mmCIF file with all atom_site columns, C-alpha atoms in Angstrom:
data_model
loop_
_atom_site.group_PDB
_atom_site.id
_atom_site.type_symbol
_atom_site.label_atom_id
_atom_site.label_alt_id
_atom_site.label_comp_id
_atom_site.label_asym_id
_atom_site.label_entity_id
_atom_site.label_seq_id
_atom_site.pdbx_PDB_ins_code
_atom_site.Cartn_x
_atom_site.Cartn_y
_atom_site.Cartn_z
_atom_site.occupancy
_atom_site.B_iso_or_equiv
_atom_site.pdbx_formal_charge
_atom_site.auth_seq_id
_atom_site.auth_comp_id
_atom_site.auth_asym_id
_atom_site.auth_atom_id
_atom_site.pdbx_PDB_model_num
ATOM 1   C CA . ASP A 1 1   ? 60.277 58.725 -185.268 1.00 0.00 ? 3   ASP A CA 1
ATOM 2   C CA . ALA A 1 2   ? 60.522 62.303 -184.252 1.00 0.00 ? 4   ALA A CA 1
ATOM 3   C CA . GLY A 1 3   ? 62.607 61.453 -180.796 1.00 0.00 ? 5   GLY A CA 1
ATOM 4   C CA . VAL A 1 4   ? 62.372 64.858 -178.380 1.00 0.00 ? 6   VAL A CA 1
ATOM 5   C CA . THR A 1 5   ? 61.600 68.054 -179.345 1.00 0.00 ? 7   THR A CA 1
ATOM 6   C CA . GLN A 1 6   ? 62.152 71.391 -177.739 1.00 0.00 ? 8   GLN A CA 1
ATOM 7   C CA . SER A 1 7   ? 61.348 74.750 -179.094 1.00 0.00 ? 9   SER A CA 1
ATOM 8   C CA . PRO A 1 8   ? 61.939 77.350 -179.252 1.00 0.00 ? 10  PRO A CA 1
ATOM 9   C CA . THR A 1 9   ? 65.941 76.623 -179.947 1.00 0.00 ? 11  THR A CA 1
ATOM 10  C CA . HIS A 1 10  ? 67.003 79.645 -178.893 1.00 0.00 ? 12  HIS A CA 1
ATOM 11  C CA . LEU A 1 11  ? 65.640 82.477 -177.155 1.00 0.00 ? 13  LEU A CA 1
ATOM 12  C CA . ILE A 1 12  ? 67.272 85.899 -175.790 1.00 0.00 ? 14  ILE A CA 1
ATOM 13  C CA . LYS A 1 13  ? 65.734 87.633 -172.081 1.00 0.00 ? 15  LYS A CA 1
ATOM 14  C CA . THR A 1 14  ? 67.149 90.375 -170.276 1.00 0.00 ? 16  THR A CA 1
ATOM 15  C CA . ARG A 1 15  ? 66.883 90.217 -166.398 1.00 0.00 ? 17  ARG A CA 1
ATOM 16  C CA . GLY A 1 16  ? 64.001 89.981 -164.524 1.00 0.00 ? 18  GLY A CA 1
ATOM 17  C CA . GLN A 1 17  ? 61.629 89.062 -167.252 1.00 0.00 ? 19  GLN A CA 1
ATOM 18  C CA . GLN A 1 18  ? 60.351 85.116 -167.046 1.00 0.00 ? 20  GLN A CA 1
ATOM 19  C CA . VAL A 1 19  ? 61.348 82.756 -169.646 1.00 0.00 ? 21  VAL A CA 1
ATOM 20  C CA . THR A 1 20  ? 59.155 78.943 -170.081 1.00 0.00 ? 22  THR A CA 1
ATOM 21  C CA . LEU A 1 21  ? 60.781 76.501 -172.855 1.00 0.00 ? 23  LEU A CA 1
ATOM 22  C CA . ARG A 1 22  ? 58.781 73.875 -173.539 1.00 0.00 ? 24  ARG A CA 1
ATOM 23  C CA . CYS A 1 23  ? 58.819 69.898 -174.524 1.00 0.00 ? 25  CYS A CA 1
ATOM 24  C CA . SER A 1 24  ? 58.188 66.873 -176.408 1.00 0.00 ? 26  SER A CA 1
ATOM 25  C CA . PRO A 1 25  ? 59.293 63.240 -174.630 1.00 0.00 ? 27  PRO A CA 1
ATOM 26  C CA . LYS A 1 26  ? 59.736 60.305 -177.710 1.00 0.00 ? 28  LYS A CA 1
ATOM 27  C CA . SER A 1 27  ? 57.180 58.475 -178.442 1.00 0.00 ? 29  SER A CA 1
ATOM 28  C CA . GLY A 1 28  ? 55.870 56.231 -175.795 1.00 0.00 ? 30  GLY A CA 1
ATOM 29  C CA . HIS A 1 29  ? 57.913 57.919 -173.308 1.00 0.00 ? 31  HIS A CA 1
ATOM 30  C CA . ASP A 1 30  ? 55.625 58.967 -170.045 1.00 0.00 ? 32  ASP A CA 1
ATOM 31  C CA . THR A 1 31  ? 58.719 60.499 -168.178 1.00 0.00 ? 33  THR A CA 1
ATOM 32  C CA . VAL A 1 32  ? 61.092 63.843 -168.683 1.00 0.00 ? 34  VAL A CA 1
ATOM 33  C CA . SER A 1 33  ? 64.041 65.093 -167.190 1.00 0.00 ? 35  SER A CA 1
ATOM 34  C CA . TRP A 1 34  ? 65.332 68.671 -167.324 1.00 0.00 ? 36  TRP A CA 1
ATOM 35  C CA . TYR A 1 35  ? 68.908 69.616 -167.552 1.00 0.00 ? 37  TYR A CA 1
ATOM 36  C CA . GLN A 1 36  ? 70.800 72.960 -167.657 1.00 0.00 ? 38  GLN A CA 1
ATOM 37  C CA . GLN A 1 37  ? 74.656 72.784 -169.709 1.00 0.00 ? 39  GLN A CA 1
ATOM 38  C CA . ALA A 1 38  ? 76.849 76.824 -169.024 1.00 0.00 ? 40  ALA A CA 1
ATOM 39  C CA . LEU A 1 39  ? 79.051 76.705 -171.305 1.00 0.00 ? 41  LEU A CA 1
ATOM 40  C CA . GLY A 1 40  ? 81.719 73.938 -171.391 1.00 0.00 ? 42  GLY A CA 1
ATOM 41  C CA . GLN A 1 41  ? 80.513 72.026 -168.448 1.00 0.00 ? 43  GLN A CA 1
ATOM 42  C CA . GLY A 1 42  ? 78.615 68.999 -168.092 1.00 0.00 ? 44  GLY A CA 1
ATOM 43  C CA . PRO A 1 43  ? 74.436 69.271 -167.788 1.00 0.00 ? 45  PRO A CA 1
ATOM 44  C CA . GLN A 1 44  ? 73.569 69.698 -164.564 1.00 0.00 ? 46  GLN A CA 1
ATOM 45  C CA . PHE A 1 45  ? 70.294 68.092 -163.471 1.00 0.00 ? 47  PHE A CA 1
ATOM 46  C CA . ILE A 1 46  ? 67.218 69.917 -162.740 1.00 0.00 ? 48  ILE A CA 1
ATOM 47  C CA . PHE A 1 47  ? 64.445 68.101 -162.008 1.00 0.00 ? 49  PHE A CA 1
ATOM 48  C CA . GLN A 1 48  ? 62.183 65.092 -163.145 1.00 0.00 ? 50  GLN A CA 1
ATOM 49  C CA . TYR A 1 49  ? 58.826 64.986 -163.923 1.00 0.00 ? 51  TYR A CA 1
ATOM 50  C CA . TYR A 1 50  ? 56.218 61.834 -164.012 1.00 0.00 ? 52  TYR A CA 1
ATOM 51  C CA . GLU A 1 51  ? 52.971 60.975 -164.138 1.00 0.00 ? 53  GLU A CA 1
ATOM 52  C CA . GLU A 1 52  ? 52.623 65.160 -164.100 1.00 0.00 ? 54  GLU A CA 1
ATOM 53  C CA . GLU A 1 53  ? 54.268 65.144 -160.616 1.00 0.00 ? 55  GLU A CA 1
ATOM 54  C CA . GLU A 1 54  ? 57.531 66.256 -159.542 1.00 0.00 ? 56  GLU A CA 1
ATOM 55  C CA . ARG A 1 55  ? 59.847 63.550 -158.402 1.00 0.00 ? 57  ARG A CA 1
ATOM 56  C CA . GLN A 1 56  ? 63.436 65.054 -157.952 1.00 0.00 ? 58  GLN A CA 1
ATOM 57  C CA . ARG A 1 57  ? 64.972 67.859 -158.137 1.00 0.00 ? 59  ARG A CA 1
ATOM 58  C CA . GLY A 1 58  ? 68.813 68.935 -158.581 1.00 0.00 ? 60  GLY A CA 1
ATOM 59  C CA . ASN A 1 59  ? 70.315 71.524 -156.212 1.00 0.00 ? 61  ASN A CA 1
ATOM 60  C CA . PHE A 1 60  ? 68.226 75.086 -158.456 1.00 0.00 ? 62  PHE A CA 1
ATOM 61  C CA . PRO A 1 61  ? 66.892 77.556 -156.579 1.00 0.00 ? 63  PRO A CA 1
ATOM 62  C CA . ASP A 1 62  ? 62.258 77.301 -156.739 1.00 0.00 ? 64  ASP A CA 1
ATOM 63  C CA . ARG A 1 63  ? 62.817 79.866 -159.307 1.00 0.00 ? 65  ARG A CA 1
ATOM 64  C CA . PHE A 1 64  ? 63.156 77.013 -161.501 1.00 0.00 ? 66  PHE A CA 1
ATOM 65  C CA . SER A 1 65  ? 59.986 75.182 -161.614 1.00 0.00 ? 67  SER A CA 1
ATOM 66  C CA . GLY A 1 66  ? 57.963 72.608 -164.375 1.00 0.00 ? 68  GLY A CA 1
ATOM 67  C CA . HIS A 1 67  ? 54.840 71.440 -165.007 1.00 0.00 ? 69  HIS A CA 1
ATOM 68  C CA . GLN A 1 68  ? 53.960 67.595 -167.021 1.00 0.00 ? 70  GLN A CA 1
ATOM 69  C CA . PHE A 1 69  ? 50.678 67.222 -168.997 1.00 0.00 ? 71  PHE A CA 1
ATOM 70  C CA . PRO A 1 70  ? 48.564 64.368 -169.694 1.00 0.00 ? 72  PRO A CA 1
ATOM 71  C CA . ASN A 1 71  ? 49.910 64.217 -172.994 1.00 0.00 ? 73  ASN A CA 1
ATOM 72  C CA . TYR A 1 72  ? 53.868 63.469 -171.126 1.00 0.00 ? 74  TYR A CA 1
ATOM 73  C CA . SER A 1 73  ? 55.536 66.820 -172.500 1.00 0.00 ? 75  SER A CA 1
ATOM 74  C CA . SER A 1 74  ? 56.341 69.526 -170.657 1.00 0.00 ? 76  SER A CA 1
ATOM 75  C CA . GLU A 1 75  ? 57.516 72.560 -170.003 1.00 0.00 ? 77  GLU A CA 1
ATOM 76  C CA . LEU A 1 76  ? 60.498 74.759 -167.811 1.00 0.00 ? 78  LEU A CA 1
ATOM 77  C CA . ASN A 1 77  ? 59.492 78.004 -166.551 1.00 0.00 ? 79  ASN A CA 1
ATOM 78  C CA . VAL A 1 78  ? 62.066 80.592 -164.792 1.00 0.00 ? 80  VAL A CA 1
ATOM 79  C CA . ASN A 1 79  ? 61.068 83.684 -163.205 1.00 0.00 ? 81  ASN A CA 1
ATOM 80  C CA . ALA A 1 80  ? 63.362 86.206 -162.824 1.00 0.00 ? 82  ALA A CA 1
ATOM 81  C CA . LEU A 1 81  ? 66.418 85.354 -164.827 1.00 0.00 ? 83  LEU A CA 1
ATOM 82  C CA . LEU A 1 82  ? 70.063 86.341 -163.847 1.00 0.00 ? 84  LEU A CA 1
ATOM 83  C CA . LEU A 1 83  ? 72.161 86.901 -166.487 1.00 0.00 ? 85  LEU A CA 1
ATOM 84  C CA . GLY A 1 84  ? 74.112 83.810 -165.072 1.00 0.00 ? 86  GLY A CA 1
ATOM 85  C CA . ASP A 1 85  ? 70.974 81.323 -166.235 1.00 0.00 ? 87  ASP A CA 1
ATOM 86  C CA . SER A 1 86  ? 72.506 82.016 -169.749 1.00 0.00 ? 88  SER A CA 1
ATOM 87  C CA . ALA A 1 87  ? 72.696 78.385 -170.598 1.00 0.00 ? 89  ALA A CA 1
ATOM 88  C CA . LEU A 1 88  ? 71.537 75.075 -172.846 1.00 0.00 ? 90  LEU A CA 1
ATOM 89  C CA . TYR A 1 89  ? 68.853 73.366 -171.802 1.00 0.00 ? 91  TYR A CA 1
ATOM 90  C CA . LEU A 1 90  ? 68.124 70.675 -171.803 1.00 0.00 ? 92  LEU A CA 1
ATOM 91  C CA . CYS A 1 91  ? 65.043 68.312 -171.490 1.00 0.00 ? 93  CYS A CA 1
ATOM 92  C CA . ALA A 1 92  ? 65.944 64.612 -172.335 1.00 0.00 ? 94  ALA A CA 1
ATOM 93  C CA . SER A 1 93  ? 62.812 61.139 -171.660 1.00 0.00 ? 95  SER A CA 1
ATOM 94  C CA . SER A 1 94  ? 62.587 57.753 -171.015 1.00 0.00 ? 96  SER A CA 1
ATOM 95  C CA . PRO A 1 95  ? 60.035 55.192 -170.666 1.00 0.00 ? 97  PRO A CA 1
ATOM 96  C CA . GLY A 1 96  ? 59.365 55.317 -167.205 1.00 0.00 ? 98  GLY A CA 1
ATOM 97  C CA . GLN A 1 97  ? 60.990 56.839 -163.086 1.00 0.00 ? 99  GLN A CA 1
ATOM 98  C CA . THR A 1 98  ? 62.972 54.069 -162.311 1.00 0.00 ? 100 THR A CA 1
ATOM 99  C CA . SER A 1 99  ? 63.846 51.997 -165.274 1.00 0.00 ? 101 SER A CA 1
ATOM 100 C CA . ASN A 1 100 ? 67.223 51.596 -166.132 1.00 0.00 ? 102 ASN A CA 1
ATOM 101 C CA . GLU A 1 101 ? 66.410 52.758 -169.640 1.00 0.00 ? 103 GLU A CA 1
ATOM 102 C CA . LYS A 1 102 ? 69.064 54.913 -171.771 1.00 0.00 ? 104 LYS A CA 1
ATOM 103 C CA . LEU A 1 103 ? 67.729 58.622 -171.570 1.00 0.00 ? 105 LEU A CA 1
ATOM 104 C CA . PHE A 1 104 ? 67.324 60.277 -175.180 1.00 0.00 ? 106 PHE A CA 1
ATOM 105 C CA . PHE A 1 105 ? 67.598 64.410 -175.499 1.00 0.00 ? 107 PHE A CA 1
ATOM 106 C CA . GLY A 1 106 ? 66.779 66.699 -177.344 1.00 0.00 ? 108 GLY A CA 1
ATOM 107 C CA . SER A 1 107 ? 68.754 69.526 -178.722 1.00 0.00 ? 109 SER A CA 1
ATOM 108 C CA . GLY A 1 108 ? 68.251 71.804 -176.030 1.00 0.00 ? 110 GLY A CA 1
ATOM 109 C CA . THR A 1 109 ? 66.820 75.670 -176.250 1.00 0.00 ? 111 THR A CA 1
ATOM 110 C CA . GLN A 1 110 ? 69.783 77.956 -175.912 1.00 0.00 ? 112 GLN A CA 1
ATOM 111 C CA . LEU A 1 111 ? 69.108 80.725 -173.375 1.00 0.00 ? 113 LEU A CA 1
ATOM 112 C CA . SER A 1 112 ? 70.902 83.923 -173.965 1.00 0.00 ? 114 SER A CA 1
ATOM 113 C CA . VAL A 1 113 ? 70.328 86.519 -170.585 1.00 0.00 ? 115 VAL A CA 1
ATOM 114 C CA . LEU A 1 114 ? 71.433 90.220 -171.594 1.00 0.00 ? 116 LEU A CA 1
ATOM 115 C CA . ASP B 2 1   ? 76.251 58.471 -157.580 1.00 0.00 ? 10  ASP B CA 1
ATOM 116 C CA . ALA B 2 2   ? 80.138 57.785 -157.221 1.00 0.00 ? 11  ALA B CA 1
ATOM 117 C CA . LYS B 2 3   ? 82.274 59.625 -158.473 1.00 0.00 ? 12  LYS B CA 1
ATOM 118 C CA . THR B 2 4   ? 84.124 59.912 -162.407 1.00 0.00 ? 13  THR B CA 1
ATOM 119 C CA . THR B 2 5   ? 87.543 60.441 -163.376 1.00 0.00 ? 14  THR B CA 1
ATOM 120 C CA . GLN B 2 6   ? 88.199 61.349 -167.340 1.00 0.00 ? 15  GLN B CA 1
ATOM 121 C CA . PRO B 2 7   ? 91.111 62.505 -168.610 1.00 0.00 ? 16  PRO B CA 1
ATOM 122 C CA . PRO B 2 8   ? 89.985 66.192 -170.169 1.00 0.00 ? 17  PRO B CA 1
ATOM 123 C CA . SER B 2 9   ? 90.885 65.833 -173.924 1.00 0.00 ? 18  SER B CA 1
ATOM 124 C CA . MET B 2 10  ? 92.112 63.224 -176.447 1.00 0.00 ? 19  MET B CA 1
ATOM 125 C CA . ASP B 2 11  ? 93.087 62.982 -179.978 1.00 0.00 ? 20  ASP B CA 1
ATOM 126 C CA . CYS B 2 12  ? 92.626 60.181 -182.289 1.00 0.00 ? 21  CYS B CA 1
ATOM 127 C CA . ALA B 2 13  ? 93.119 59.368 -185.761 1.00 0.00 ? 22  ALA B CA 1
ATOM 128 C CA . GLU B 2 14  ? 90.785 58.894 -188.492 1.00 0.00 ? 23  GLU B CA 1
ATOM 129 C CA . GLY B 2 15  ? 90.059 54.723 -188.399 1.00 0.00 ? 24  GLY B CA 1
ATOM 130 C CA . ARG B 2 16  ? 92.249 54.528 -185.041 1.00 0.00 ? 25  ARG B CA 1
ATOM 131 C CA . ALA B 2 17  ? 90.406 53.087 -182.155 1.00 0.00 ? 26  ALA B CA 1
ATOM 132 C CA . ALA B 2 18  ? 89.916 55.347 -179.975 1.00 0.00 ? 27  ALA B CA 1
ATOM 133 C CA . ASN B 2 19  ? 90.247 54.553 -176.052 1.00 0.00 ? 28  ASN B CA 1
ATOM 134 C CA . LEU B 2 20  ? 88.765 56.284 -173.468 1.00 0.00 ? 29  LEU B CA 1
ATOM 135 C CA . PRO B 2 21  ? 89.778 55.735 -169.781 1.00 0.00 ? 30  PRO B CA 1
ATOM 136 C CA . CYS B 2 22  ? 87.682 56.100 -166.573 1.00 0.00 ? 31  CYS B CA 1
ATOM 137 C CA . ASN B 2 23  ? 88.222 56.028 -163.278 1.00 0.00 ? 32  ASN B CA 1
ATOM 138 C CA . HIS B 2 24  ? 85.649 55.379 -161.279 1.00 0.00 ? 33  HIS B CA 1
ATOM 139 C CA . SER B 2 25  ? 87.500 53.709 -157.986 1.00 0.00 ? 34  SER B CA 1
ATOM 140 C CA . THR B 2 26  ? 83.913 53.832 -155.957 1.00 0.00 ? 35  THR B CA 1
ATOM 141 C CA . ILE B 2 27  ? 81.670 52.419 -157.242 1.00 0.00 ? 36  ILE B CA 1
ATOM 142 C CA . SER B 2 28  ? 79.261 50.093 -155.673 1.00 0.00 ? 37  SER B CA 1
ATOM 143 C CA . GLY B 2 29  ? 78.108 47.210 -156.040 1.00 0.00 ? 38  GLY B CA 1
ATOM 144 C CA . ASN B 2 30  ? 74.610 48.321 -157.982 1.00 0.00 ? 39  ASN B CA 1
ATOM 145 C CA . GLU B 2 31  ? 75.818 50.772 -160.067 1.00 0.00 ? 40  GLU B CA 1
ATOM 146 C CA . TYR B 2 32  ? 76.015 50.658 -163.566 1.00 0.00 ? 41  TYR B CA 1
ATOM 147 C CA . VAL B 2 33  ? 78.297 52.261 -166.362 1.00 0.00 ? 42  VAL B CA 1
ATOM 148 C CA . TYR B 2 34  ? 76.877 54.342 -168.908 1.00 0.00 ? 43  TYR B CA 1
ATOM 149 C CA . TRP B 2 35  ? 78.601 56.470 -172.072 1.00 0.00 ? 44  TRP B CA 1
ATOM 150 C CA . TYR B 2 36  ? 77.020 59.247 -173.296 1.00 0.00 ? 45  TYR B CA 1
ATOM 151 C CA . ARG B 2 37  ? 78.774 61.563 -175.935 1.00 0.00 ? 46  ARG B CA 1
ATOM 152 C CA . GLN B 2 38  ? 77.869 64.906 -176.959 1.00 0.00 ? 47  GLN B CA 1
ATOM 153 C CA . ILE B 2 39  ? 78.776 66.840 -180.479 1.00 0.00 ? 48  ILE B CA 1
ATOM 154 C CA . HIS B 2 40  ? 78.427 70.408 -181.008 1.00 0.00 ? 49  HIS B CA 1
ATOM 155 C CA . SER B 2 41  ? 74.909 71.845 -180.420 1.00 0.00 ? 50  SER B CA 1
ATOM 156 C CA . GLN B 2 42  ? 73.636 68.625 -179.808 1.00 0.00 ? 51  GLN B CA 1
ATOM 157 C CA . GLY B 2 43  ? 72.201 66.475 -176.406 1.00 0.00 ? 52  GLY B CA 1
ATOM 158 C CA . PRO B 2 44  ? 73.808 64.009 -174.848 1.00 0.00 ? 53  PRO B CA 1
ATOM 159 C CA . GLN B 2 45  ? 73.778 61.033 -176.688 1.00 0.00 ? 54  GLN B CA 1
ATOM 160 C CA . TYR B 2 46  ? 73.381 57.121 -175.035 1.00 0.00 ? 55  TYR B CA 1
ATOM 161 C CA . ILE B 2 47  ? 76.422 55.104 -176.086 1.00 0.00 ? 56  ILE B CA 1
ATOM 162 C CA . ILE B 2 48  ? 76.508 52.479 -174.020 1.00 0.00 ? 57  ILE B CA 1
ATOM 163 C CA . HIS B 2 49  ? 76.203 50.751 -170.147 1.00 0.00 ? 58  HIS B CA 1
ATOM 164 C CA . GLY B 2 50  ? 77.544 47.620 -168.442 1.00 0.00 ? 59  GLY B CA 1
ATOM 165 C CA . LEU B 2 51  ? 76.928 46.734 -164.749 1.00 0.00 ? 60  LEU B CA 1
ATOM 166 C CA . LYS B 2 52  ? 80.589 44.205 -164.523 1.00 0.00 ? 61  LYS B CA 1
ATOM 167 C CA . ASN B 2 53  ? 81.384 42.093 -168.209 1.00 0.00 ? 62  ASN B CA 1
ATOM 168 C CA . ASN B 2 54  ? 82.092 43.811 -170.808 1.00 0.00 ? 63  ASN B CA 1
ATOM 169 C CA . GLU B 2 55  ? 79.634 45.062 -174.234 1.00 0.00 ? 64  GLU B CA 1
ATOM 170 C CA . THR B 2 56  ? 79.803 45.683 -177.201 1.00 0.00 ? 65  THR B CA 1
ATOM 171 C CA . ASN B 2 57  ? 77.038 47.220 -179.052 1.00 0.00 ? 66  ASN B CA 1
ATOM 172 C CA . GLU B 2 58  ? 76.511 48.976 -183.095 1.00 0.00 ? 67  GLU B CA 1
ATOM 173 C CA . MET B 2 59  ? 78.943 51.500 -181.744 1.00 0.00 ? 68  MET B CA 1
ATOM 174 C CA . ALA B 2 60  ? 81.402 50.738 -179.021 1.00 0.00 ? 69  ALA B CA 1
ATOM 175 C CA . SER B 2 61  ? 82.533 48.305 -176.718 1.00 0.00 ? 70  SER B CA 1
ATOM 176 C CA . LEU B 2 62  ? 82.586 48.778 -173.311 1.00 0.00 ? 71  LEU B CA 1
ATOM 177 C CA . ILE B 2 63  ? 85.758 47.219 -170.926 1.00 0.00 ? 72  ILE B CA 1
ATOM 178 C CA . ILE B 2 64  ? 84.634 46.936 -167.475 1.00 0.00 ? 73  ILE B CA 1
ATOM 179 C CA . THR B 2 65  ? 87.656 46.218 -164.959 1.00 0.00 ? 74  THR B CA 1
ATOM 180 C CA . GLU B 2 66  ? 87.488 43.003 -162.551 1.00 0.00 ? 75  GLU B CA 1
ATOM 181 C CA . ASP B 2 67  ? 87.638 45.253 -159.910 1.00 0.00 ? 76  ASP B CA 1
ATOM 182 C CA . ARG B 2 68  ? 85.174 47.268 -161.025 1.00 0.00 ? 77  ARG B CA 1
ATOM 183 C CA . LYS B 2 69  ? 86.354 50.801 -160.131 1.00 0.00 ? 78  LYS B CA 1
ATOM 184 C CA . SER B 2 70  ? 87.752 50.889 -164.192 1.00 0.00 ? 79  SER B CA 1
ATOM 185 C CA . SER B 2 71  ? 86.460 51.568 -166.832 1.00 0.00 ? 80  SER B CA 1
ATOM 186 C CA . THR B 2 72  ? 86.931 52.246 -171.196 1.00 0.00 ? 81  THR B CA 1
ATOM 187 C CA . LEU B 2 73  ? 85.541 52.724 -173.623 1.00 0.00 ? 82  LEU B CA 1
ATOM 188 C CA . ILE B 2 74  ? 86.716 50.993 -177.228 1.00 0.00 ? 83  ILE B CA 1
ATOM 189 C CA . LEU B 2 75  ? 85.953 53.321 -180.554 1.00 0.00 ? 84  LEU B CA 1
ATOM 190 C CA . PRO B 2 76  ? 86.779 50.752 -183.195 1.00 0.00 ? 85  PRO B CA 1
ATOM 191 C CA . HIS B 2 77  ? 87.181 52.954 -186.132 1.00 0.00 ? 86  HIS B CA 1
ATOM 192 C CA . ALA B 2 78  ? 87.431 56.175 -185.271 1.00 0.00 ? 87  ALA B CA 1
ATOM 193 C CA . THR B 2 79  ? 85.738 59.128 -188.023 1.00 0.00 ? 88  THR B CA 1
ATOM 194 C CA . LEU B 2 80  ? 85.640 62.734 -188.215 1.00 0.00 ? 89  LEU B CA 1
ATOM 195 C CA . ARG B 2 81  ? 81.695 62.086 -185.968 1.00 0.00 ? 90  ARG B CA 1
ATOM 196 C CA . ASP B 2 82  ? 82.558 61.070 -183.133 1.00 0.00 ? 91  ASP B CA 1
ATOM 197 C CA . THR B 2 83  ? 85.004 63.722 -182.617 1.00 0.00 ? 92  THR B CA 1
ATOM 198 C CA . ALA B 2 84  ? 82.700 65.040 -179.568 1.00 0.00 ? 93  ALA B CA 1
ATOM 199 C CA . VAL B 2 85  ? 83.231 65.012 -176.102 1.00 0.00 ? 94  VAL B CA 1
ATOM 200 C CA . TYR B 2 86  ? 82.592 61.537 -173.838 1.00 0.00 ? 95  TYR B CA 1
ATOM 201 C CA . TYR B 2 87  ? 80.484 61.414 -170.942 1.00 0.00 ? 96  TYR B CA 1
ATOM 202 C CA . CYS B 2 88  ? 81.367 57.942 -168.421 1.00 0.00 ? 97  CYS B CA 1
ATOM 203 C CA . ILE B 2 89  ? 78.500 58.139 -165.784 1.00 0.00 ? 98  ILE B CA 1
ATOM 204 C CA . VAL B 2 90  ? 78.558 55.527 -163.248 1.00 0.00 ? 99  VAL B CA 1
ATOM 205 C CA . ARG B 2 91  ? 74.316 55.834 -161.705 1.00 0.00 ? 100 ARG B CA 1
ATOM 206 C CA . VAL B 2 92  ? 72.522 53.038 -159.082 1.00 0.00 ? 101 VAL B CA 1
ATOM 207 C CA . ALA B 2 93  ? 70.555 50.372 -161.723 1.00 0.00 ? 102 ALA B CA 1
ATOM 208 C CA . GLN B 2 94  ? 66.676 51.470 -160.765 1.00 0.00 ? 103 GLN B CA 1
ATOM 209 C CA . ALA B 2 95  ? 67.559 54.407 -158.891 1.00 0.00 ? 104 ALA B CA 1
ATOM 210 C CA . ALA B 2 96  ? 63.959 56.818 -158.184 1.00 0.00 ? 105 ALA B CA 1
ATOM 211 C CA . GLY B 2 97  ? 64.020 59.246 -161.511 1.00 0.00 ? 106 GLY B CA 1
ATOM 212 C CA . ASN B 2 98  ? 66.786 59.400 -164.127 1.00 0.00 ? 107 ASN B CA 1
ATOM 213 C CA . LYS B 2 99  ? 69.356 61.351 -162.785 1.00 0.00 ? 108 LYS B CA 1
ATOM 214 C CA . LEU B 2 100 ? 72.691 61.598 -163.973 1.00 0.00 ? 109 LEU B CA 1
ATOM 215 C CA . THR B 2 101 ? 75.180 63.325 -162.795 1.00 0.00 ? 110 THR B CA 1
ATOM 216 C CA . PHE B 2 102 ? 77.422 64.538 -165.772 1.00 0.00 ? 111 PHE B CA 1
ATOM 217 C CA . GLY B 2 103 ? 81.187 65.398 -164.564 1.00 0.00 ? 112 GLY B CA 1
ATOM 218 C CA . GLY B 2 104 ? 83.368 67.674 -167.752 1.00 0.00 ? 113 GLY B CA 1
ATOM 219 C CA . GLY B 2 105 ? 83.996 64.639 -169.213 1.00 0.00 ? 114 GLY B CA 1
ATOM 220 C CA . THR B 2 106 ? 86.842 64.145 -172.435 1.00 0.00 ? 115 THR B CA 1
ATOM 221 C CA . ARG B 2 107 ? 86.685 66.120 -175.696 1.00 0.00 ? 116 ARG B CA 1
ATOM 222 C CA . VAL B 2 108 ? 87.636 63.936 -177.705 1.00 0.00 ? 117 VAL B CA 1
ATOM 223 C CA . LEU B 2 109 ? 89.083 65.383 -181.123 1.00 0.00 ? 118 LEU B CA 1
ATOM 224 C CA . VAL B 2 110 ? 89.349 62.731 -184.126 1.00 0.00 ? 119 VAL B CA 1
ATOM 225 C CA . LYS B 2 111 ? 92.186 64.117 -186.983 1.00 0.00 ? 120 LYS B CA 1
ATOM 226 C CA . PRO B 2 112 ? 92.555 62.756 -190.736 1.00 0.00 ? 121 PRO B CA 1
#
């Protein structure tokens, strides 16, 4: 079992650009959540996707958007990048939207905005 | 979800038990206590969770006080690989969505 896989592992962008990050959930999982982790802080919830729809959203602007595909994989898109968007972006998957199951996290994508 | 309070850091000797405290005095009756850890350059890893009874698995033990206002994660025989940031999280069972609210966590350094 490959677990949760994210790509790319590292990415460098400049202010104003757009970025797309990708996530493949753990086998058997149909729900994907995205988190942003700034340096030295705990992860912050961005949003969750289930059945190809955004189901819950954290306190992030509309520049952050996502998508879930029929195979349950997901993308996180960030438009008009700001320096403050530099962070580790984590994807987590689980078997179900409302289950009490533990989340499985990927190793993240480190985004640097210059 | 209830707020949690953890010490920012602690050291532990290799081979000894590590006891990580967490206060969650505003916890509701339907909220579980979860523990995750994050080793450098990796995503958070689930350790254990519980509602009110003590729990044990291959990684750790979770002791929840009778009033459920605090808990302790016990790593029975800490190794150097247990050096990580440990997060205590409380969340409602069967909540719509799997949002976890992470605080600052406890940075644990296991020393030889």
